[in-house]
Coordinates of N, CA and C in Angstrom, one line a residue:
M54 N -81.2 71.9 -73.7 CA -81.0 70.4 -73.8 C -79.7 70.1 -73.3
R55 N -78.7 71.0 -73.6 CA -77.4 70.7 -73.1 C -77.3 70.7 -71.6
T56 N -78.0 71.6 -71.0 CA -78.0 71.7 -69.5 C -78.7 70.5 -68.9
F57 N -79.7 70.0 -69.6 CA -80.4 68.8 -69.0 C -79.5 67.6 -69.1
T58 N -78.8 67.4 -70.1 CA -77.8 66.3 -70.3 C -76.7 66.5 -69.2
S59 N -76.2 67.7 -69.1 CA -75.1 67.8 -68.1 C -75.6 67.7 -66.7
L60 N -76.8 68.1 -66.4 CA -77.4 67.9 -65.1 C -77.6 66.4 -64.8
A61 N -78.0 65.6 -65.8 CA -78.2 64.2 -65.6 C -76.9 63.5 -65.4
L62 N -75.8 63.9 -66.1 CA -74.5 63.3 -65.9 C -74.0 63.7 -64.5
L63 N -74.2 64.9 -64.1 CA -73.7 65.3 -62.8 C -74.4 64.5 -61.7
L64 N -75.7 64.3 -61.8 CA -76.4 63.5 -60.8 C -76.0 62.1 -60.8
A65 N -75.8 61.5 -62.0 CA -75.3 60.1 -62.1 C -73.9 60.0 -61.4
A66 N -73.0 60.9 -61.7 CA -71.7 60.9 -61.1 C -71.8 61.0 -59.6
A67 N -72.7 61.8 -59.1 CA -72.9 62.0 -57.6 C -73.4 60.7 -57.0
G68 N -74.3 60.0 -57.7 CA -74.9 58.7 -57.2 C -73.8 57.7 -57.2
I69 N -72.9 57.6 -58.2 CA -71.9 56.6 -58.2 C -70.9 56.9 -57.1
A70 N -70.6 58.2 -56.8 CA -69.6 58.5 -55.8 C -70.1 58.2 -54.4
S71 N -71.5 58.3 -54.2 CA -72.0 58.0 -52.9 C -72.3 56.5 -52.7
A72 N -72.3 55.7 -53.7 CA -72.5 54.2 -53.5 C -71.3 53.5 -52.9
D73 N -71.6 52.5 -52.1 CA -70.6 51.8 -51.4 C -69.8 50.9 -52.5
A74 N -68.6 50.6 -52.1 CA -67.8 49.7 -53.0 C -68.4 48.3 -52.9
P75 N -68.4 47.5 -53.9 CA -68.9 46.2 -53.9 C -68.2 45.3 -52.8
K76 N -69.0 44.5 -52.1 CA -68.4 43.7 -51.0 C -68.4 42.2 -51.5
K77 N -67.4 41.5 -51.0 CA -67.3 40.1 -51.4 C -68.3 39.3 -50.5
P78 N -69.1 38.5 -51.2 CA -70.2 37.7 -50.4 C -69.5 36.7 -49.4
S79 N -70.1 36.4 -48.3 CA -69.6 35.5 -47.4 C -69.6 34.0 -48.0
V80 N -68.7 33.2 -47.5 CA -68.6 31.8 -48.0 C -69.9 31.1 -47.6
G81 N -70.6 31.4 -46.5 CA -71.8 30.7 -46.1 C -72.9 30.9 -47.1
S82 N -72.9 32.0 -47.9 CA -74.0 32.3 -48.8 C -74.0 31.2 -50.0
Y83 N -72.8 30.5 -50.2 CA -72.7 29.5 -51.2 C -72.9 28.1 -50.7
A84 N -73.2 28.0 -49.4 CA -73.2 26.6 -48.7 C -74.3 25.8 -49.4
H85 N -75.4 26.4 -49.7 CA -76.5 25.5 -50.3 C -76.1 24.9 -51.6
L86 N -75.1 25.5 -52.3 CA -74.6 24.9 -53.6 C -73.9 23.6 -53.4
W87 N -73.0 23.5 -52.4 CA -72.3 22.3 -52.2 C -73.1 21.3 -51.3
N88 N -74.0 21.8 -50.5 CA -74.8 20.9 -49.6 C -75.9 20.2 -50.5
N89 N -76.5 20.8 -51.5 CA -77.5 20.3 -52.3 C -77.1 20.0 -53.7
S90 N -75.9 19.9 -54.0 CA -75.4 19.7 -55.3 C -75.7 18.2 -55.8
P91 N -76.2 18.1 -57.0 CA -76.4 16.7 -57.5 C -75.1 15.9 -57.7
F92 N -74.0 16.7 -57.7 CA -72.7 16.0 -58.0 C -72.0 15.5 -56.7
T93 N -72.4 16.1 -55.5 CA -71.8 15.8 -54.3 C -72.7 15.2 -53.3
S94 N -74.0 15.2 -53.5 CA -74.9 14.6 -52.6 C -74.9 13.1 -52.6
K95 N -75.2 12.5 -51.5 CA -75.2 11.0 -51.4 C -76.4 10.4 -52.2
P96 N -76.2 9.2 -52.8 CA -77.4 8.6 -53.5 C -78.5 8.3 -52.5
P97 N -79.7 8.2 -53.0 CA -80.8 7.8 -52.1 C -80.6 6.4 -51.6
P98 N -81.1 6.1 -50.4 CA -80.9 4.7 -49.9 C -81.6 3.7 -50.8
P99 N -81.0 2.5 -50.9 CA -81.6 1.5 -51.8 C -83.0 1.1 -51.3
A100 N -83.8 0.7 -52.3 CA -85.2 0.3 -51.9 C -85.2 -0.9 -51.1
A101 N -86.1 -1.0 -50.2 CA -86.1 -2.2 -49.3 C -86.4 -3.5 -50.2
T102 N -85.6 -4.5 -50.0 CA -85.8 -5.7 -50.8 C -86.3 -6.7 -49.8
E103 N -87.1 -7.7 -50.4 CA -87.6 -8.8 -49.6 C -86.5 -9.6 -49.0
Q104 N -86.5 -9.8 -47.7 CA -85.4 -10.6 -47.1 C -85.6 -12.1 -47.4
V105 N -84.5 -12.8 -47.7 CA -84.6 -14.2 -48.0 C -84.6 -14.9 -46.7
S106 N -85.6 -15.8 -46.6 CA -85.7 -16.6 -45.3 C -84.6 -17.6 -45.2
A107 N -84.3 -17.9 -43.9 CA -83.2 -18.9 -43.7 C -83.7 -20.3 -44.1
F108 N -85.0 -20.4 -44.3 CA -85.7 -21.7 -44.7 C -86.2 -21.6 -46.1
D109 N -85.6 -20.8 -47.0 CA -86.0 -20.6 -48.3 C -86.1 -21.8 -49.2
D110 N -85.3 -22.8 -48.9 CA -85.4 -24.1 -49.7 C -86.6 -25.0 -49.4
W111 N -87.3 -24.6 -48.4 CA -88.5 -25.4 -48.0 C -89.8 -24.7 -48.3
A112 N -90.8 -25.5 -48.6 CA -92.1 -25.0 -48.9 C -93.1 -25.7 -47.9
L113 N -94.1 -24.9 -47.5 CA -95.1 -25.5 -46.6 C -96.0 -26.3 -47.4
S114 N -96.3 -27.6 -47.0 CA -97.3 -28.4 -47.7 C -98.4 -28.8 -46.8
G115 N -98.4 -28.5 -45.5 CA -99.5 -28.8 -44.6 C -99.2 -28.3 -43.2
V116 N -100.3 -27.9 -42.5 CA -100.2 -27.5 -41.1 C -101.5 -27.7 -40.4
S117 N -101.4 -28.2 -39.2 CA -102.6 -28.4 -38.4 C -102.3 -28.3 -36.9
E118 N -103.3 -27.9 -36.1 CA -103.1 -27.8 -34.7 C -103.2 -29.2 -34.1
V119 N -102.3 -29.5 -33.2 CA -102.3 -30.8 -32.5 C -102.0 -30.5 -31.0
E120 N -102.2 -31.5 -30.2 CA -102.0 -31.3 -28.8 C -100.5 -30.9 -28.5
G121 N -100.4 -29.8 -27.9 CA -99.0 -29.3 -27.6 C -98.4 -28.4 -28.6
G122 N -99.1 -28.1 -29.7 CA -98.6 -27.1 -30.7 C -99.2 -27.4 -32.0
Y123 N -98.3 -27.5 -33.0 CA -98.7 -27.7 -34.4 C -97.9 -28.8 -35.0
M124 N -98.5 -29.4 -36.0 CA -97.9 -30.4 -36.9 C -97.7 -29.7 -38.2
V125 N -96.5 -29.6 -38.7 CA -96.2 -28.9 -39.9 C -95.5 -29.9 -40.9
R126 N -95.9 -29.9 -42.1 CA -95.2 -30.7 -43.1 C -94.5 -29.8 -44.1
L127 N -93.3 -30.0 -44.3 CA -92.4 -29.2 -45.2 C -92.0 -30.1 -46.4
Q128 N -91.8 -29.5 -47.5 CA -91.3 -30.2 -48.7 C -90.1 -29.4 -49.3
H129 N -89.0 -30.1 -49.5 CA -87.9 -29.4 -50.1 C -88.1 -29.0 -51.5
K130 N -87.8 -27.8 -51.9 CA -88.1 -27.3 -53.2 C -87.1 -27.9 -54.3
K131 N -85.9 -28.2 -53.9 CA -84.9 -28.7 -54.9 C -84.7 -30.2 -54.9
N132 N -84.7 -30.8 -53.7 CA -84.5 -32.2 -53.6 C -85.8 -33.0 -53.6
A133 N -86.2 -33.5 -54.7 CA -87.5 -34.2 -54.8 C -87.5 -35.4 -53.8
G134 N -88.6 -35.6 -53.1 CA -88.8 -36.7 -52.2 C -88.3 -36.4 -50.8
E135 N -87.7 -35.2 -50.6 CA -87.2 -34.9 -49.2 C -88.3 -34.0 -48.5
T136 N -88.8 -34.6 -47.4 CA -89.9 -33.9 -46.7 C -89.6 -34.0 -45.2
Q137 N -90.2 -33.1 -44.4 CA -90.1 -33.2 -43.0 C -91.5 -33.0 -42.4
I138 N -91.8 -33.8 -41.3 CA -93.0 -33.6 -40.6 C -92.6 -33.2 -39.2
I139 N -92.9 -32.0 -38.8 CA -92.5 -31.4 -37.5 C -93.6 -31.5 -36.5
R140 N -93.4 -32.2 -35.4 CA -94.4 -32.3 -34.3 C -93.8 -31.7 -33.1
P141 N -94.6 -31.4 -32.1 CA -94.0 -31.0 -30.8 C -93.1 -32.0 -30.2
S142 N -93.3 -33.3 -30.4 CA -92.5 -34.4 -29.9 C -91.2 -34.7 -30.6
G143 N -91.1 -34.2 -31.9 CA -89.9 -34.4 -32.7 C -90.2 -34.3 -34.2
T144 N -89.2 -34.6 -35.0 CA -89.3 -34.4 -36.4 C -89.0 -35.7 -37.1
M145 N -89.8 -36.0 -38.2 CA -89.5 -37.1 -39.0 C -89.0 -36.5 -40.4
K146 N -87.8 -36.9 -40.8 CA -87.3 -36.5 -42.1 C -87.3 -37.6 -43.0
Y147 N -87.9 -37.4 -44.2 CA -88.0 -38.4 -45.2 C -87.2 -38.0 -46.4
F148 N -86.3 -39.0 -46.8 CA -85.5 -38.8 -48.0 C -85.9 -39.7 -49.1
A149 N -85.4 -39.7 -50.2 CA -85.8 -40.5 -51.3 C -85.5 -42.0 -51.0
D150 N -84.5 -42.3 -50.2 CA -84.1 -43.7 -49.9 C -84.1 -44.1 -48.5
R151 N -84.4 -43.2 -47.6 CA -84.4 -43.5 -46.1 C -85.2 -42.5 -45.4
M152 N -85.4 -42.8 -44.1 CA -86.1 -41.8 -43.2 C -85.2 -41.7 -41.9
E153 N -85.4 -40.5 -41.2 CA -84.6 -40.2 -40.1 C -85.5 -39.6 -39.0
E154 N -85.3 -39.9 -37.8 CA -86.1 -39.3 -36.7 C -85.2 -38.4 -35.9
I155 N -85.7 -37.2 -35.6 CA -84.9 -36.2 -34.8 C -85.7 -35.8 -33.6
A156 N -85.1 -35.9 -32.5 CA -85.8 -35.5 -31.2 C -86.0 -34.0 -31.2
A157 N -87.1 -33.5 -30.6 CA -87.4 -32.1 -30.4 C -86.2 -31.4 -29.7
G158 N -85.7 -30.3 -30.2 CA -84.6 -29.6 -29.6 C -83.2 -30.1 -30.0
A159 N -83.1 -31.2 -30.7 CA -81.8 -31.7 -31.1 C -81.2 -30.8 -32.2
S160 N -79.9 -30.9 -32.3 CA -79.2 -30.1 -33.3 C -79.7 -30.4 -34.7
G161 N -80.1 -29.3 -35.4 CA -80.6 -29.5 -36.8 C -82.1 -29.6 -36.9
A162 N -82.8 -29.7 -35.8 CA -84.2 -29.9 -35.8 C -84.9 -28.5 -35.9
F163 N -85.9 -28.4 -36.7 CA -86.7 -27.2 -36.9 C -87.7 -27.1 -35.8
K164 N -87.9 -25.9 -35.3 CA -88.9 -25.7 -34.2 C -89.9 -24.7 -34.8
V165 N -91.2 -25.0 -34.6 CA -92.3 -24.1 -35.0 C -92.5 -23.1 -33.9
D166 N -92.2 -21.8 -34.2 CA -92.4 -20.8 -33.2 C -93.9 -20.3 -33.2
S167 N -94.4 -20.1 -34.4 CA -95.8 -19.6 -34.5 C -96.4 -19.9 -35.9
V168 N -97.7 -19.8 -36.0 CA -98.4 -20.0 -37.2 C -99.4 -18.9 -37.4
D169 N -99.3 -18.2 -38.6 CA -100.3 -17.2 -39.0 C -101.2 -17.8 -40.0
F170 N -102.4 -18.2 -39.7 CA -103.3 -18.8 -40.6 C -103.8 -17.7 -41.5
G171 N -103.9 -18.0 -42.8 CA -104.5 -17.0 -43.8 C -105.9 -16.6 -43.4
K172 N -106.2 -15.3 -43.5 CA -107.6 -14.9 -43.2 C -108.6 -15.2 -44.3
D173 N -108.2 -15.0 -45.5 CA -109.1 -15.2 -46.7 C -108.9 -16.6 -47.3
K174 N -107.6 -17.0 -47.5 CA -107.3 -18.2 -48.2 C -106.3 -19.0 -47.3
W175 N -106.4 -20.3 -47.4 CA -105.5 -21.2 -46.6 C -104.1 -21.1 -47.2
M176 N -104.0 -20.7 -48.5 CA -102.6 -20.6 -49.2 C -101.8 -19.4 -48.6
E177 N -102.5 -18.5 -47.9 CA -101.8 -17.4 -47.3 C -101.2 -17.7 -45.9
T178 N -101.3 -18.9 -45.4 CA -100.8 -19.3 -44.1 C -99.2 -19.2 -44.1
V179 N -98.7 -18.7 -43.0 CA -97.2 -18.5 -42.9 C -96.8 -19.2 -41.6
V180 N -95.8 -20.0 -41.6 CA -95.3 -20.6 -40.4 C -93.9 -20.1 -40.1
H181 N -93.7 -19.6 -38.9 CA -92.4 -19.1 -38.4 C -91.6 -20.2 -37.7
L182 N -90.4 -20.4 -38.3 CA -89.5 -21.5 -37.8 C -88.2 -21.0 -37.2
S183 N -87.6 -21.8 -36.4 CA -86.2 -21.4 -35.9 C -85.4 -22.7 -35.8
S184 N -84.1 -22.6 -36.0 CA -83.2 -23.7 -35.9 C -81.8 -23.2 -35.7
G185 N -81.2 -23.6 -34.7 CA -79.7 -23.2 -34.5 C -79.4 -21.8 -34.6
G186 N -80.3 -20.9 -34.1 CA -80.0 -19.5 -34.1 C -80.6 -18.8 -35.4
R187 N -81.1 -19.6 -36.3 CA -81.7 -19.0 -37.6 C -83.2 -18.9 -37.4
N188 N -83.7 -17.9 -37.9 CA -85.2 -17.7 -37.9 C -85.6 -17.4 -39.3
G189 N -86.8 -17.8 -39.6 CA -87.4 -17.6 -40.9 C -88.8 -18.0 -41.0
I190 N -89.3 -17.9 -42.2 CA -90.7 -18.3 -42.4 C -90.8 -19.3 -43.6
V191 N -91.8 -20.1 -43.6 CA -92.1 -20.9 -44.8 C -93.6 -20.6 -45.2
K192 N -93.9 -20.7 -46.5 CA -95.2 -20.5 -47.0 C -95.5 -21.6 -48.0
F193 N -96.8 -21.7 -48.4 CA -97.2 -22.6 -49.4 C -96.6 -22.1 -50.8
D194 N -96.2 -23.0 -51.6 CA -95.6 -22.6 -52.9 C -96.3 -23.4 -54.0
D195 N -97.0 -22.7 -54.9 CA -97.8 -23.4 -55.9 C -96.9 -24.4 -56.7
K196 N -95.7 -24.0 -57.0 CA -94.8 -24.8 -57.9 C -94.4 -26.1 -57.1
A197 N -94.2 -26.0 -55.8 CA -93.7 -27.1 -55.1 C -94.9 -28.1 -54.8
L198 N -96.1 -27.6 -54.8 CA -97.2 -28.4 -54.5 C -97.7 -29.2 -55.7
L199 N -97.4 -28.8 -56.9 CA -97.8 -29.5 -58.1 C -96.9 -30.7 -58.2
P200 N -97.5 -31.8 -58.6 CA -96.7 -33.0 -58.9 C -95.8 -32.8 -60.0
K201 N -94.6 -33.4 -59.9 CA -93.6 -33.3 -61.0 C -94.1 -34.0 -62.2
A202 N -93.6 -33.6 -63.4 CA -94.1 -34.2 -64.7 C -93.8 -35.7 -64.8
G203 N -92.7 -36.1 -64.2 CA -92.4 -37.6 -64.3 C -92.9 -38.4 -63.2
A204 N -93.7 -37.8 -62.3 CA -94.1 -38.5 -61.1 C -95.1 -39.6 -61.4
A205 N -95.9 -39.5 -62.5 CA -96.8 -40.5 -62.9 C -96.3 -41.5 -63.9
A206 N -95.0 -41.4 -64.2 CA -94.4 -42.3 -65.2 C -94.4 -43.7 -64.8
P207 N -94.8 -44.6 -65.7 CA -94.8 -46.0 -65.3 C -93.4 -46.6 -65.0
R208 N -93.4 -47.6 -64.2 CA -92.1 -48.2 -63.8 C -91.8 -49.4 -64.7
N209 N -90.6 -49.7 -64.9 CA -90.1 -50.9 -65.7 C -90.7 -51.0 -67.1
G210 N -90.9 -49.8 -67.7 CA -91.4 -49.8 -69.1 C -92.8 -50.3 -69.3
Q211 N -93.6 -50.4 -68.2 CA -95.0 -50.9 -68.4 C -95.8 -49.8 -69.0
P212 N -96.8 -50.2 -69.8 CA -97.7 -49.2 -70.4 C -98.4 -48.4 -69.3
N213 N -98.6 -47.1 -69.6 CA -99.3 -46.2 -68.7 C -100.8 -46.3 -69.0
P214 N -101.6 -46.6 -68.0 CA -103.0 -46.8 -68.3 C -103.7 -45.4 -68.6
N215 N -103.1 -44.3 -68.4 CA -103.8 -43.0 -68.6 C -103.5 -42.4 -70.0
G216 N -102.9 -43.2 -70.9 CA -102.6 -42.7 -72.2 C -101.4 -41.7 -72.2
Q217 N -100.6 -41.7 -71.2 CA -99.4 -40.8 -71.1 C -98.2 -41.6 -71.8
P218 N -97.2 -40.8 -72.2 CA -96.1 -41.5 -72.8 C -95.4 -42.3 -71.8
N219 N -94.9 -43.5 -72.2 CA -94.1 -44.3 -71.2 C -92.6 -43.9 -71.5
P220 N -91.7 -44.4 -70.7 CA -90.3 -43.9 -70.7 C -89.7 -43.9 -72.1
N221 N -90.1 -44.9 -73.0 CA -89.4 -44.9 -74.3 C -90.1 -43.9 -75.3
G222 N -91.1 -43.1 -74.8 CA -91.7 -42.0 -75.6 C -92.9 -42.4 -76.4
Q223 N -93.3 -43.7 -76.3 CA -94.5 -44.1 -77.1 C -95.8 -43.9 -76.2
V224 N -96.8 -43.4 -76.8 CA -98.1 -43.2 -76.1 C -98.9 -44.5 -76.2
Q225 N -99.3 -45.0 -75.0 CA -100.1 -46.2 -74.9 C -101.5 -45.8 -75.0
P226 N -102.3 -46.4 -75.9 CA -103.8 -46.0 -75.9 C -104.5 -46.5 -74.6
V227 N -105.5 -45.8 -74.3 CA -106.3 -46.1 -73.1 C -107.3 -47.2 -73.5
Q228 N -107.3 -48.2 -72.7 CA -108.3 -49.3 -73.0 C -109.5 -49.1 -72.2
P229 N -110.7 -49.4 -72.7 CA -111.9 -49.2 -72.0 C -111.9 -50.0 -70.6
G230 N -112.4 -49.3 -69.6 CA -112.4 -49.9 -68.3 C -111.1 -49.6 -67.5
Q231 N -110.1 -49.0 -68.1 CA -108.9 -48.6 -67.3 C -109.1 -47.2 -66.7
A232 N -108.2 -46.9 -65.9 CA -108.3 -45.6 -65.2 C -108.4 -44.5 -66.2
G233 N -109.3 -43.5 -65.9 CA -109.5 -42.4 -66.8 C -110.6 -42.6 -67.8
Q234 N -111.1 -43.8 -68.0 CA -112.1 -44.1 -69.0 C -113.3 -44.7 -68.3
P235 N -114.5 -44.5 -68.8 CA -115.7 -45.1 -68.2 C -115.6 -46.6 -68.6
A236 N -116.0 -47.5 -67.6 CA -116.0 -48.9 -67.8 C -117.1 -49.3 -68.8
V237 N -116.8 -50.2 -69.7 CA -117.8 -50.7 -70.6 C -118.0 -52.2 -70.2
R238 N -119.2 -52.5 -69.8 CA -119.5 -53.8 -69.4 C -119.6 -54.8 -70.5
P239 N -118.9 -55.9 -70.5 CA -119.0 -56.9 -71.6 C -120.4 -57.6 -71.4
P240 N -120.9 -58.1 -72.5 CA -122.2 -58.7 -72.5 C -122.2 -60.0 -71.7
R241 N -123.3 -60.2 -70.9 CA -123.3 -61.4 -70.1 C -123.9 -62.6 -70.9
P242 N -123.3 -63.7 -70.7 CA -123.8 -64.9 -71.5 C -125.1 -65.3 -70.9
R243 N -126.0 -65.7 -71.8 CA -127.3 -66.2 -71.3 C -127.2 -67.6 -70.7
V244 N -127.9 -67.7 -69.6 CA -127.9 -69.0 -68.9 C -129.3 -69.5 -69.0
A245 N -129.4 -70.7 -69.6 CA -130.7 -71.4 -69.7 C -131.0 -72.1 -68.5
P246 N -132.3 -72.1 -68.1 CA -132.7 -72.9 -66.8 C -132.5 -74.4 -67.1
P247 N -132.2 -75.1 -66.1 CA -132.0 -76.5 -66.2 C -133.3 -77.2 -66.7
A248 N -133.1 -78.2 -67.5 CA -134.3 -78.9 -68.1 C -135.0 -79.7 -67.1
G249 N -136.3 -79.7 -67.2 CA -137.1 -80.4 -66.2 C -137.3 -79.7 -64.9
G250 N -136.9 -78.4 -64.9 CA -137.0 -77.7 -63.7 C -138.5 -77.2 -63.5
R251 N -138.6 -76.4 -62.6 CA -139.9 -75.9 -62.2 C -140.7 -75.1 -63.2

């Protein structure tokens, strides 16, 4: 047994003596660590965001083909009562207190470049506009198309015939025969034929 142990030790010593000395690894073998490190790698590119149109304050409220191009009606989303009707011949701008006419191609006028009509729904129609080097699109907007809550409010404190609150907050009852209610015909007075008639 002793000879077997000494023989094993002798062979192990011979193997160690014949083995090469350890070599230092090349710097390139560690390149993947600093190229793919979560601490040094660049963040992923930001997700694509929807670009804001140069005409984002406007909503499409109507479009039709006319001779020479398109007639497009735009409604301002923030300024109530401000609209534009763009025709090939020029633009009419309507404000709450005035209107203004702008010739086609004049400074500040919107130009209709193209119209993509919705394939399934008319609400998917997109109009491409340009003005003064700016390009963008306008679409139908449900919120802009709905009438404002105060749009049907009566003027001068008059009662509202639809049973809606008037400006002082009181609800006026709907009278028969007024808008929103079926008309109730009052009874007709009987007319007697003239005496001595036929």
